[in-house]
Coordinates of N, CA and C in Angstrom, one line a residue:
Chain U
A20 N -6.5 -110.2 -33.6 CA -6.8 -109.0 -34.4 C -5.8 -108.0 -34.2
Q21 N -5.6 -107.2 -35.2 CA -4.6 -106.1 -35.1 C -5.3 -104.8 -35.1
K22 N -4.8 -103.9 -34.2 CA -5.5 -102.7 -34.0 C -4.6 -101.5 -33.8
V23 N -5.0 -100.3 -34.2 CA -4.2 -99.1 -33.9 C -5.1 -98.1 -33.2
T24 N -4.7 -97.6 -32.1 CA -5.4 -96.7 -31.3 C -4.7 -95.4 -31.2
Q25 N -5.4 -94.4 -31.6 CA -5.0 -93.0 -31.4 C -6.0 -92.3 -30.5
A26 N -5.7 -92.3 -29.2 CA -6.7 -91.9 -28.2 C -7.1 -90.5 -28.3
Q27 N -6.2 -89.7 -28.8 CA -6.5 -88.2 -28.9 C -7.2 -87.9 -30.2
T28 N -8.4 -87.5 -30.1 CA -9.2 -87.2 -31.3 C -8.8 -85.8 -31.8
E29 N -8.7 -84.8 -30.9 CA -8.4 -83.5 -31.3 C -7.4 -82.9 -30.3
I30 N -6.4 -82.2 -30.8 CA -5.5 -81.4 -30.0 C -5.4 -80.0 -30.5
S31 N -5.4 -79.1 -29.6 CA -5.2 -77.7 -30.0 C -4.1 -77.1 -29.2
V32 N -3.1 -76.5 -29.8 CA -2.0 -75.9 -29.2 C -1.7 -74.5 -29.8
V33 N -0.9 -73.8 -29.0 CA -0.5 -72.5 -29.5 C 0.9 -72.6 -30.2
E34 N 1.1 -71.9 -31.2 CA 2.3 -71.9 -32.0 C 3.5 -71.9 -31.0
K35 N 4.5 -72.7 -31.4 CA 5.8 -72.9 -30.6 C 5.7 -73.8 -29.5
E36 N 4.5 -74.3 -29.2 CA 4.4 -75.4 -28.1 C 4.9 -76.7 -28.7
D37 N 5.4 -77.6 -27.9 CA 5.7 -78.9 -28.3 C 4.4 -79.7 -28.1
V38 N 4.2 -80.7 -29.0 CA 3.0 -81.5 -28.9 C 3.3 -83.0 -29.2
T39 N 2.8 -83.9 -28.5 CA 3.0 -85.3 -28.7 C 1.7 -86.0 -29.1
L40 N 1.7 -86.7 -30.2 CA 0.6 -87.5 -30.7 C 0.8 -89.0 -30.3
D41 N -0.1 -89.6 -29.7 CA 0.0 -90.9 -29.2 C -0.5 -92.0 -30.2
C42 N 0.2 -93.1 -30.2 CA -0.2 -94.2 -31.1 C 0.1 -95.5 -30.3
V43 N -0.9 -96.3 -30.1 CA -0.7 -97.6 -29.4 C -1.3 -98.7 -30.4
Y44 N -0.5 -99.8 -30.5 CA -0.9 -100.8 -31.5 C -1.0 -102.1 -30.8
E45 N -1.7 -103.0 -31.5 CA -1.8 -104.4 -31.1 C -1.5 -105.3 -32.3
T46 N -0.6 -106.3 -32.1 CA -0.3 -107.2 -33.2 C 0.3 -108.5 -32.6
R47 N 0.1 -109.6 -33.4 CA 0.7 -110.8 -33.0 C 1.9 -111.1 -33.9
D48 N 2.1 -110.3 -34.9 CA 3.2 -110.5 -35.8 C 4.5 -110.2 -35.1
T49 N 5.5 -110.9 -35.5 CA 6.8 -110.6 -34.9 C 7.6 -109.6 -35.8
T50 N 7.2 -109.6 -37.1 CA 7.7 -108.6 -38.0 C 6.6 -107.7 -38.5
Y51 N 6.7 -106.5 -38.2 CA 5.6 -105.5 -38.6 C 6.3 -104.2 -38.8
Y52 N 5.4 -103.3 -39.4 CA 5.9 -102.0 -39.7 C 4.9 -101.0 -39.2
L53 N 5.4 -99.8 -38.8 CA 4.6 -98.8 -38.3 C 4.8 -97.5 -39.1
F54 N 3.8 -96.8 -39.3 CA 3.9 -95.6 -40.2 C 3.1 -94.4 -39.5
W55 N 3.6 -93.2 -39.9 CA 2.8 -92.0 -39.6 C 2.6 -91.3 -40.9
Y56 N 1.4 -90.8 -41.1 CA 1.1 -90.0 -42.2 C 0.4 -88.7 -41.7
K57 N 0.6 -87.6 -42.6 CA -0.1 -86.3 -42.3 C -1.1 -86.1 -43.4
Q58 N -2.3 -85.6 -43.0 CA -3.3 -85.2 -44.0 C -3.7 -83.8 -43.7
P59 N -3.1 -82.9 -44.5 CA -3.5 -81.5 -44.4 C -4.9 -81.3 -45.0
P60 N -5.5 -80.1 -44.9 CA -6.8 -79.8 -45.4 C -7.0 -80.1 -46.9
S61 N -5.9 -80.1 -47.6 CA -6.0 -80.4 -49.1 C -6.4 -81.9 -49.3
G62 N -6.2 -82.7 -48.3 CA -6.7 -84.1 -48.5 C -5.7 -85.2 -48.7
E63 N -4.6 -84.8 -49.3 CA -3.6 -85.8 -49.6 C -2.9 -86.4 -48.4
L64 N -2.7 -87.7 -48.3 CA -2.0 -88.3 -47.2 C -0.5 -88.2 -47.5
V65 N 0.2 -87.6 -46.6 CA 1.7 -87.4 -46.8 C 2.4 -88.3 -45.9
F66 N 3.3 -89.1 -46.5 CA 4.1 -90.1 -45.7 C 5.1 -89.3 -44.9
L67 N 5.2 -89.7 -43.6 CA 6.2 -89.1 -42.7 C 7.3 -90.0 -42.3
I68 N 6.9 -91.2 -41.9 CA 8.0 -92.2 -41.4 C 7.5 -93.6 -41.5
R69 N 8.4 -94.5 -41.7 CA 8.2 -95.9 -41.6 C 9.2 -96.5 -40.6
R70 N 8.8 -97.4 -39.7 CA 9.7 -98.0 -38.8 C 9.4 -99.5 -38.7
N71 N 10.4 -100.3 -38.8 CA 10.1 -101.8 -38.7 C 10.3 -102.2 -37.2
S72 N 9.7 -103.4 -36.9 CA 9.6 -103.8 -35.5 C 11.0 -104.1 -34.9
F73 N 12.0 -104.3 -35.7 CA 13.3 -104.6 -35.2 C 14.2 -103.4 -34.9
D74 N 13.7 -102.3 -35.2 CA 14.5 -101.0 -35.1 C 13.8 -100.1 -34.1
E75 N 14.3 -100.2 -32.8 CA 13.6 -99.4 -31.8 C 14.3 -98.1 -31.6
Q76 N 15.3 -97.7 -32.4 CA 15.9 -96.4 -32.3 C 14.9 -95.3 -32.5
N77 N 15.0 -94.3 -31.7 CA 14.2 -93.1 -31.9 C 14.7 -92.4 -33.2
E78 N 13.8 -91.7 -33.8 CA 14.2 -91.0 -35.0 C 13.8 -89.5 -34.9
I79 N 14.7 -88.7 -35.4 CA 14.5 -87.2 -35.4 C 14.7 -86.7 -36.8
S80 N 13.7 -85.9 -37.2 CA 13.8 -85.3 -38.5 C 13.4 -83.8 -38.4
G81 N 14.3 -83.0 -38.2 CA 14.0 -81.6 -38.0 C 13.2 -81.4 -36.7
R82 N 12.0 -80.8 -36.8 CA 11.2 -80.6 -35.6 C 10.4 -81.8 -35.2
Y83 N 10.4 -82.9 -36.1 CA 9.7 -84.1 -35.8 C 10.5 -85.2 -35.2
S84 N 10.0 -85.9 -34.2 CA 10.7 -87.0 -33.6 C 9.7 -88.1 -33.3
W85 N 10.2 -89.3 -33.3 CA 9.3 -90.5 -33.1 C 9.9 -91.3 -32.0
N86 N 9.1 -91.8 -31.1 CA 9.6 -92.7 -30.0 C 8.9 -94.0 -30.1
F87 N 9.6 -95.0 -30.4 CA 9.1 -96.4 -30.6 C 9.4 -97.2 -29.4
Q88 N 8.4 -97.6 -28.7 CA 8.6 -98.4 -27.4 C 7.9 -99.8 -27.6
K89 N 8.6 -100.8 -28.0 CA 8.0 -102.1 -28.2 C 7.4 -102.6 -26.9
S90 N 8.0 -102.3 -25.8 CA 7.5 -102.9 -24.5 C 6.1 -102.4 -24.2
T91 N 5.8 -101.2 -24.7 CA 4.4 -100.7 -24.4 C 3.6 -100.6 -25.7
S92 N 4.1 -101.2 -26.8 CA 3.4 -101.2 -28.1 C 3.0 -99.8 -28.4
S93 N 3.9 -98.8 -28.3 CA 3.6 -97.5 -28.7 C 4.6 -96.9 -29.7
F94 N 4.1 -96.0 -30.5 CA 4.9 -95.3 -31.5 C 4.4 -93.9 -31.6
N95 N 4.9 -93.1 -30.6 CA 4.5 -91.7 -30.4 C 5.2 -90.7 -31.3
F96 N 4.6 -89.7 -31.6 CA 5.1 -88.7 -32.6 C 5.1 -87.3 -31.9
T97 N 6.3 -86.7 -31.8 CA 6.4 -85.3 -31.2 C 6.8 -84.3 -32.2
I98 N 6.0 -83.2 -32.2 CA 6.4 -82.0 -33.0 C 6.9 -81.0 -32.0
T99 N 8.1 -80.5 -32.2 CA 8.8 -79.5 -31.4 C 8.5 -78.2 -32.0
A100 N 8.3 -77.2 -31.1 CA 8.1 -75.8 -31.6 C 7.1 -75.8 -32.8
S101 N 5.9 -76.2 -32.5 CA 4.8 -76.4 -33.5 C 4.6 -75.1 -34.3
Q102 N 4.2 -75.2 -35.5 CA 3.9 -74.1 -36.4 C 2.5 -74.3 -37.0
V103 N 1.9 -73.2 -37.4 CA 0.5 -73.2 -38.0 C 0.5 -74.2 -39.1
V104 N 1.5 -74.4 -39.9 CA 1.5 -75.3 -41.0 C 1.5 -76.8 -40.6
D105 N 1.7 -77.0 -39.3 CA 1.6 -78.4 -38.8 C 0.1 -78.8 -38.6
S106 N -0.8 -77.8 -38.7 CA -2.2 -78.2 -38.5 C -2.7 -79.1 -39.6
A107 N -3.1 -80.3 -39.1 CA -3.5 -81.4 -40.1 C -4.1 -82.5 -39.2
V108 N -4.5 -83.5 -39.9 CA -4.9 -84.8 -39.2 C -3.7 -85.7 -39.4
Y109 N -3.3 -86.3 -38.3 CA -2.2 -87.3 -38.3 C -2.6 -88.7 -38.1
F110 N -2.2 -89.6 -38.9 CA -2.6 -91.0 -38.8 C -1.4 -91.9 -38.5
C111 N -1.6 -92.8 -37.6 CA -0.7 -93.8 -37.4 C -1.2 -95.1 -38.0
A112 N -0.4 -95.9 -38.6 CA -0.8 -97.2 -39.2 C 0.2 -98.3 -39.0
L113 N -0.4 -99.5 -39.0 CA 0.4 -100.7 -38.7 C 0.2 -101.7 -39.9
S114 N 1.3 -102.3 -40.4 CA 1.1 -103.2 -41.5 C 0.8 -104.6 -41.0
E115 N 0.0 -105.3 -41.7 CA -0.2 -106.7 -41.4 C -0.2 -107.5 -42.6
E116 N 0.0 -108.8 -42.5 CA 0.1 -109.7 -43.6 C -1.2 -109.8 -44.3
G117 N -1.2 -109.5 -45.6 CA -2.4 -109.6 -46.4 C -2.4 -110.8 -47.4
A118 N -3.1 -110.8 -48.4 CA -3.1 -111.9 -49.4 C -1.9 -111.8 -50.3
G119 N -1.4 -113.0 -50.6 CA -0.3 -113.1 -51.6 C 1.0 -112.4 -51.1
N120 N 1.3 -112.4 -49.8 CA 2.5 -111.8 -49.3 C 2.5 -110.3 -49.4
N121 N 1.3 -109.7 -49.8 CA 1.2 -108.3 -49.8 C 0.7 -107.8 -48.5
R122 N 1.4 -107.0 -47.8 CA 0.9 -106.5 -46.5 C -0.1 -105.4 -46.8
K123 N -1.0 -105.2 -45.8 CA -1.9 -104.1 -45.9 C -1.8 -103.3 -44.6
L124 N -2.3 -102.1 -44.7 CA -2.2 -101.2 -43.5 C -3.5 -101.2 -42.7
I125 N -3.3 -101.2 -41.4 CA -4.4 -101.0 -40.4 C -4.2 -99.6 -39.9
W126 N -5.3 -98.8 -40.0 CA -5.2 -97.4 -39.7 C -5.8 -97.0 -38.4
G127 N -5.2 -96.1 -37.7 CA -5.9 -95.4 -36.6 C -6.9 -94.4 -37.1
L128 N -7.7 -93.9 -36.2 CA -8.8 -92.9 -36.6 C -8.2 -91.5 -36.8
G129 N -7.0 -91.3 -36.4 CA -6.4 -90.0 -36.7 C -6.5 -89.1 -35.5
T130 N -5.6 -88.2 -35.4 CA -5.6 -87.1 -34.4 C -5.6 -85.8 -35.2
S131 N -6.6 -84.9 -34.9 CA -6.7 -83.7 -35.6 C -5.9 -82.6 -34.8
L132 N -4.9 -82.1 -35.3 CA -4.0 -81.1 -34.6 C -4.3 -79.7 -35.2
A133 N -4.6 -78.8 -34.3 CA -4.8 -77.4 -34.7 C -3.7 -76.6 -33.9
V134 N -2.9 -75.9 -34.7 CA -1.9 -75.1 -34.2 C -2.3 -73.6 -34.4
N135 N -2.6 -72.9 -33.3 CA -3.1 -71.6 -33.4 C -2.0 -70.5 -33.3
P136 N -2.1 -69.5 -34.0 CA -1.0 -68.4 -33.9 C -1.1 -67.7 -32.6
Chain S
E180 N 4.3 -84.4 -64.5 CA 3.5 -84.9 -63.3 C 4.4 -85.7 -62.4
T181 N 4.3 -85.6 -61.2 CA 5.1 -86.4 -60.2 C 4.1 -87.0 -59.2
G182 N 4.6 -88.1 -58.6 CA 3.9 -88.7 -57.6 C 2.6 -89.4 -58.1
V183 N 1.6 -89.3 -57.3 CA 0.3 -89.9 -57.6 C -0.8 -88.8 -57.9
T184 N -1.4 -88.9 -59.1 CA -2.4 -87.9 -59.4 C -3.8 -88.6 -59.5
Q185 N -4.8 -87.8 -59.2 CA -6.2 -88.3 -59.3 C -7.0 -87.3 -59.9
T186 N -7.9 -87.8 -60.8 CA -8.9 -86.9 -61.4 C -10.3 -87.6 -61.4
P187 N -11.4 -86.8 -61.3 CA -11.4 -85.4 -60.9 C -11.1 -85.2 -59.4
R188 N -10.9 -84.0 -59.0 CA -10.7 -83.8 -57.6 C -12.0 -83.7 -56.8
H189 N -13.1 -83.3 -57.5 CA -14.4 -83.2 -56.9 C -15.4 -83.8 -57.9
L190 N -16.4 -84.5 -57.4 CA -17.4 -85.1 -58.3 C -18.7 -85.1 -57.6
V191 N -19.7 -84.6 -58.2 CA -21.1 -84.7 -57.7 C -21.9 -85.5 -58.7
M192 N -22.6 -86.5 -58.2 CA -23.3 -87.4 -59.2 C -24.6 -87.8 -58.5
G193 N -25.6 -88.1 -59.4 CA -26.9 -88.6 -59.0 C -26.8 -90.1 -58.8
M194 N -27.7 -90.7 -58.2 CA -27.7 -92.1 -57.9 C -27.8 -93.0 -59.2
T195 N -28.3 -92.4 -60.3 CA -28.4 -93.2 -61.5 C -27.3 -93.0 -62.5
N196 N -26.4 -92.1 -62.1 CA -25.2 -91.8 -63.0 C -24.2 -92.9 -63.0
K197 N -23.4 -92.8 -64.1 CA -22.2 -93.7 -64.2 C -21.0 -92.7 -64.3
K198 N -20.0 -92.9 -63.5 CA -18.8 -92.1 -63.6 C -17.6 -92.9 -63.3
S199 N -16.4 -92.4 -63.6 CA -15.2 -93.1 -63.3 C -14.2 -92.2 -62.6
L200 N -13.5 -92.7 -61.7 CA -12.4 -92.0 -61.0 C -11.1 -92.6 -61.6
K201 N -10.1 -91.7 -61.8 CA -8.9 -92.1 -62.5 C -7.7 -91.8 -61.5
C202 N -6.8 -92.7 -61.5 CA -5.5 -92.5 -60.7 C -4.4 -92.9 -61.6
E203 N -3.3 -92.1 -61.5 CA -2.1 -92.4 -62.2 C -0.9 -92.2 -61.3
Q204 N 0.0 -93.2 -61.3 CA 1.2 -93.0 -60.5 C 2.4 -92.9 -61.4
H205 N 3.3 -92.0 -61.0 CA 4.5 -91.7 -61.8 C 5.8 -92.2 -61.1
L206 N 5.6 -93.2 -60.2 CA 6.7 -93.6 -59.3 C 7.4 -94.9 -59.7
G207 N 6.9 -95.5 -60.7 CA 7.4 -96.8 -61.1 C 7.0 -98.0 -60.2
H208 N 6.0 -97.8 -59.5 CA 5.5 -98.8 -58.5 C 4.8 -99.9 -59.2
N209 N 4.6 -101.1 -58.5 CA 3.9 -102.2 -59.0 C 2.6 -102.6 -58.3
A210 N 2.3 -101.8 -57.3 CA 1.0 -102.0 -56.6 C 0.2 -100.8 -56.5
M211 N -1.1 -100.9 -56.6 CA -2.0 -99.7 -56.5 C -3.2 -100.1 -55.7
Y212 N -3.7 -99.0 -55.0 CA -4.8 -99.3 -54.0 C -5.9 -98.2 -54.2
W213 N -7.1 -98.6 -53.9 CA -8.2 -97.7 -53.7 C -8.6 -97.7 -52.2
Y214 N -8.8 -96.6 -51.6 CA -9.3 -96.4 -50.2 C -10.5 -95.5 -50.2
K215 N -11.3 -95.8 -49.2 CA -12.5 -94.9 -49.0 C -12.2 -94.2 -47.6
Q216 N -12.4 -92.9 -47.6 CA -12.2 -92.2 -46.3 C -13.5 -91.5 -46.0
S217 N -14.2 -91.9 -44.9 CA -15.4 -91.3 -44.5 C -15.2 -90.7 -43.1
A218 N -15.9 -89.7 -42.8 CA -15.8 -89.0 -41.5 C -16.0 -90.0 -40.3
K219 N -15.1 -89.9 -39.3 CA -15.2 -90.6 -38.1 C -15.0 -92.1 -38.3
K220 N -14.5 -92.5 -39.4 CA -14.2 -94.0 -39.6 C -12.7 -94.1 -40.0
P221 N -12.1 -95.3 -39.7 CA -10.8 -95.5 -40.2 C -10.8 -95.6 -41.7
L222 N -9.6 -95.4 -42.3 CA -9.5 -95.5 -43.7 C -9.8 -96.9 -44.1
E223 N -10.7 -97.1 -45.1 CA -11.1 -98.4 -45.6 C -10.4 -98.8 -46.9
L224 N -9.7 -99.9 -46.8 CA -9.1 -100.4 -48.1 C -10.2 -101.1 -48.9
M225 N -10.3 -100.7 -50.2 CA -11.3 -101.2 -51.0 C -10.7 -102.3 -52.0
F226 N -9.7 -101.9 -52.7 CA -9.1 -102.8 -53.7 C -7.6 -102.7 -53.7
V227 N -6.9 -103.8 -54.0 CA -5.5 -103.8 -54.1 C -5.1 -104.5 -55.4
Y228 N -4.3 -103.9 -56.2 CA -3.8 -104.5 -57.4 C -2.2 -104.6 -57.3
S229 N -1.7 -105.8 -57.5 CA -0.3 -106.0 -57.5 C 0.1 -106.6 -58.9
L230 N 1.0 -106.0 -59.6 CA 1.4 -106.4 -60.9 C 0.1 -106.6 -61.8
E231 N -0.8 -105.6 -61.7 CA -2.0 -105.5 -62.5 C -3.0 -106.6 -62.2
E232 N -2.8 -107.4 -61.2 CA -3.8 -108.4 -60.8 C -4.4 -108.0 -59.5
R233 N -5.7 -108.1 -59.4 CA -6.4 -107.8 -58.2 C -6.1 -108.8 -57.1
V234 N -5.5 -108.4 -56.0 CA -5.1 -109.4 -55.0 C -6.0 -109.2 -53.7
E235 N -6.7 -108.2 -53.7 CA -7.6 -108.0 -52.5 C -8.8 -107.2 -52.9
N236 N -9.9 -107.7 -52.4 CA -11.2 -107.0 -52.6 C -12.0 -107.2 -51.3
N237 N -12.0 -106.1 -50.6 CA -12.6 -106.2 -49.2 C -14.1 -106.0 -49.2
S238 N -14.8 -107.0 -49.8 CA -16.2 -107.0 -49.7 C -16.9 -105.7 -50.1
V239 N -16.4 -105.2 -51.2 CA -16.9 -103.9 -51.7 C -18.1 -104.2 -52.5
P240 N -19.2 -103.4 -52.4 CA -20.4 -103.6 -53.2 C -20.1 -103.5 -54.7
S241 N -20.8 -104.2 -55.5 CA -20.5 -104.4 -56.9 C -20.8 -103.1 -57.7
R242 N -21.4 -102.1 -57.0 CA -21.6 -100.8 -57.7 C -20.2 -100.1 -57.9
F243 N -19.2 -100.6 -57.2 CA -17.8 -100.1 -57.4 C -17.1 -101.1 -58.2
S244 N -16.5 -100.7 -59.3 CA -15.8 -101.7 -60.2 C -14.4 -101.2 -60.5
P245 N -13.4 -101.8 -60.0 CA -12.0 -101.3 -60.4 C -11.5 -101.8 -61.7
E246 N -10.5 -101.1 -62.2 CA -9.9 -101.6 -63.4 C -8.4 -101.1 -63.4
C247 N -7.5 -102.0 -63.7 CA -6.1 -101.7 -63.7 C -5.5 -102.1 -65.0
P248 N -5.5 -101.3 -66.0 CA -5.0 -101.6 -67.3 C -3.5 -101.8 -67.4
N249 N -2.8 -101.1 -66.6 CA -1.3 -101.3 -66.5 C -0.9 -100.8 -65.1
S250 N 0.4 -101.0 -64.9 CA 0.9 -100.7 -63.5 C 0.8 -99.2 -63.1
S251 N 0.6 -98.4 -64.1 CA 0.6 -96.9 -63.8 C -0.8 -96.3 -63.6
H252 N -1.8 -97.1 -64.1 CA -3.1 -96.5 -64.1 C -4.1 -97.4 -63.3
L253 N -5.0 -96.7 -62.6 CA -6.1 -97.4 -61.9 C -7.3 -96.6 -62.0
F254 N -8.4 -97.3 -62.2 CA -9.7 -96.6 -62.4 C -10.7 -97.2 -61.3
L255 N -11.6 -96.4 -61.0 CA -12.8 -96.9 -60.2 C -14.0 -96.5 -60.8
H256 N -14.7 -97.4 -61.4 CA -16.0 -97.2 -62.1 C -17.1 -97.2 -61.1
L257 N -18.0 -96.2 -61.2 CA -19.1 -96.0 -60.3 C -20.4 -96.1 -61.0
H258 N -21.4 -96.8 -60.4 CA -22.7 -96.8 -61.0 C -23.7 -97.1 -60.0
T259 N -24.9 -96.4 -60.1 CA -26.0 -96.5 -59.2 C -25.5 -96.5 -57.7
L260 N -24.8 -95.4 -57.4 CA -24.3 -95.2 -56.0 C -25.4 -94.8 -55.1
Q261 N -25.1 -94.9 -53.8 CA -26.0 -94.5 -52.8 C -25.4 -93.2 -52.1
P262 N -26.3 -92.4 -51.4 CA -25.8 -91.3 -50.7 C -24.7 -91.6 -49.7
E263 N -24.8 -92.8 -49.1 CA -23.7 -93.2 -48.1 C -22.4 -93.5 -48.7
D264 N -22.3 -93.5 -50.0 CA -21.1 -93.7 -50.7 C -20.3 -92.3 -50.8
S265 N -20.9 -91.3 -50.4 CA -20.2 -90.0 -50.4 C -19.0 -90.0 -49.5
A266 N -17.9 -89.7 -50.0 CA -16.7 -89.8 -49.2 C -15.5 -89.3 -50.0
L267 N -14.3 -89.3 -49.4 CA -13.1 -89.0 -50.1 C -12.5 -90.3 -50.6
Y268 N -12.2 -90.5 -51.9 CA -11.6 -91.7 -52.4 C -10.2 -91.4 -52.7
L269 N -9.3 -92.2 -52.1 CA -7.9 -92.0 -52.2 C -7.3 -93.2 -52.9
C270 N -6.4 -92.8 -53.8 CA -5.6 -93.8 -54.5 C -4.2 -93.8 -53.9
A271 N -3.5 -94.9 -53.9 CA -2.1 -95.0 -53.4 C -1.4 -96.0 -54.3
S272 N -0.1 -95.9 -54.2 CA 0.8 -96.9 -54.9 C 2.0 -97.2 -54.0
S273 N 2.6 -98.4 -54.3 CA 3.8 -98.8 -53.5 C 4.5 -99.8 -54.4
Q274 N 5.7 -100.1 -53.9 CA 6.5 -101.1 -54.6 C 6.6 -102.3 -53.7
E275 N 5.8 -103.3 -54.1 CA 5.8 -104.5 -53.2 C 6.8 -105.5 -53.7
I276 N 7.4 -106.2 -52.7 CA 8.4 -107.2 -53.0 C 7.8 -108.5 -52.6
S277 N 7.2 -109.2 -53.6 CA 6.5 -110.4 -53.3 C 7.4 -111.5 -52.9
G278 N 7.0 -112.3 -52.0 CA 7.8 -113.5 -51.6 C 8.6 -113.2 -50.3
F279 N 8.8 -111.9 -50.0 CA 9.5 -111.5 -48.8 C 8.7 -110.9 -47.7
G280 N 7.4 -110.8 -48.1 CA 6.5 -110.2 -47.1 C 6.9 -108.8 -46.7
V281 N 7.6 -108.1 -47.6 CA 8.1 -106.8 -47.2 C 7.1 -105.8 -47.8
T282 N 6.8 -104.9 -47.0 CA 5.9 -103.8 -47.4 C 6.7 -102.5 -47.6
D283 N 6.5 -101.9 -48.7 CA 7.1 -100.6 -48.9 C 6.0 -99.5 -48.6
T284 N 6.5 -98.3 -48.5 CA 5.6 -97.2 -48.2 C 4.6 -97.0 -49.2
Q285 N 3.3 -96.7 -48.8 CA 2.3 -96.3 -49.8 C 2.3 -94.8 -49.9
Y286 N 2.2 -94.4 -51.2 CA 2.2 -92.9 -51.5 C 0.8 -92.6 -52.1
F287 N 0.2 -91.6 -51.6 CA -1.2 -91.3 -51.9 C -1.3 -90.1 -52.8
G288 N -2.4 -90.2 -53.6 CA -2.8 -89.0 -54.4 C -3.7 -88.1 -53.5
P289 N -4.1 -87.0 -54.1 CA -4.9 -86.0 -53.4 C -6.3 -86.3 -53.1
G290 N -6.8 -87.4 -53.8 CA -8.2 -87.8 -53.5 C -9.2 -87.2 -54.4
T291 N -10.3 -87.9 -54.5 CA -11.5 -87.3 -55.2 C -12.6 -87.2 -54.2
R292 N -13.1 -86.0 -54.0 CA -14.2 -85.8 -53.0 C -15.5 -86.1 -53.8
L293 N -16.2 -87.2 -53.4 CA -17.4 -87.6 -54.1 C -18.6 -87.3 -53.3
T294 N -19.6 -86.7 -54.0 CA -20.9 -86.5 -53.3 C -21.9 -87.1 -54.2
V295 N -22.7 -88.0 -53.6 CA -23.8 -88.6 -54.2 C -25.2 -88.0 -53.8
L296 N -25.9 -87.5 -54.7 CA -27.2 -86.8 -54.3 C -28.3 -87.8 -54.4

């Protein structure tokens, strides 16, 4: 079975703090994809990043960075110098083989991040 | 319009009503999805359409009936719902490359907040 665990249910930080959101996954696939999405209070899930299992390079995009560690099956997300606008629920997801070669996503339960001024 | 749009954004209905949710994607994708998001639960995939054919139906009750008339439009017809069906219903689209097992990123609409009285 494939599973995605986001152990942190809620995190609260003060603006300008760095914060790391953890994601641990389980899979038997050799080729898989990992994703992070952001869900602000408006409800829309906003795509942040996709990483395939063969690319373990860390990624940085502005204040966001991702640390993919295949050895520990983790794909953690760090926000540097957090801002109030970062307040949202963040979801980690893993793709798995579905019907007809269409992969589907397995979702974590999400981490609710509150950034306070 | 850009991205993925959903109407209505909010819907309140009685258990005997019939209503429909509409999703439209303006991204030129060939796959569309319905998800249900309830509090404290992982995102639940309900239906997947690829090239306008339903490729996945995750044991969803028959009171939910999807329709995909073309690759840009997706509907979810609702009838005789139960209060436990109250949730955020999210539509997504992606470009699937069949035969290669490659998944592309799913892009989401803002969702319809459904309340069943």
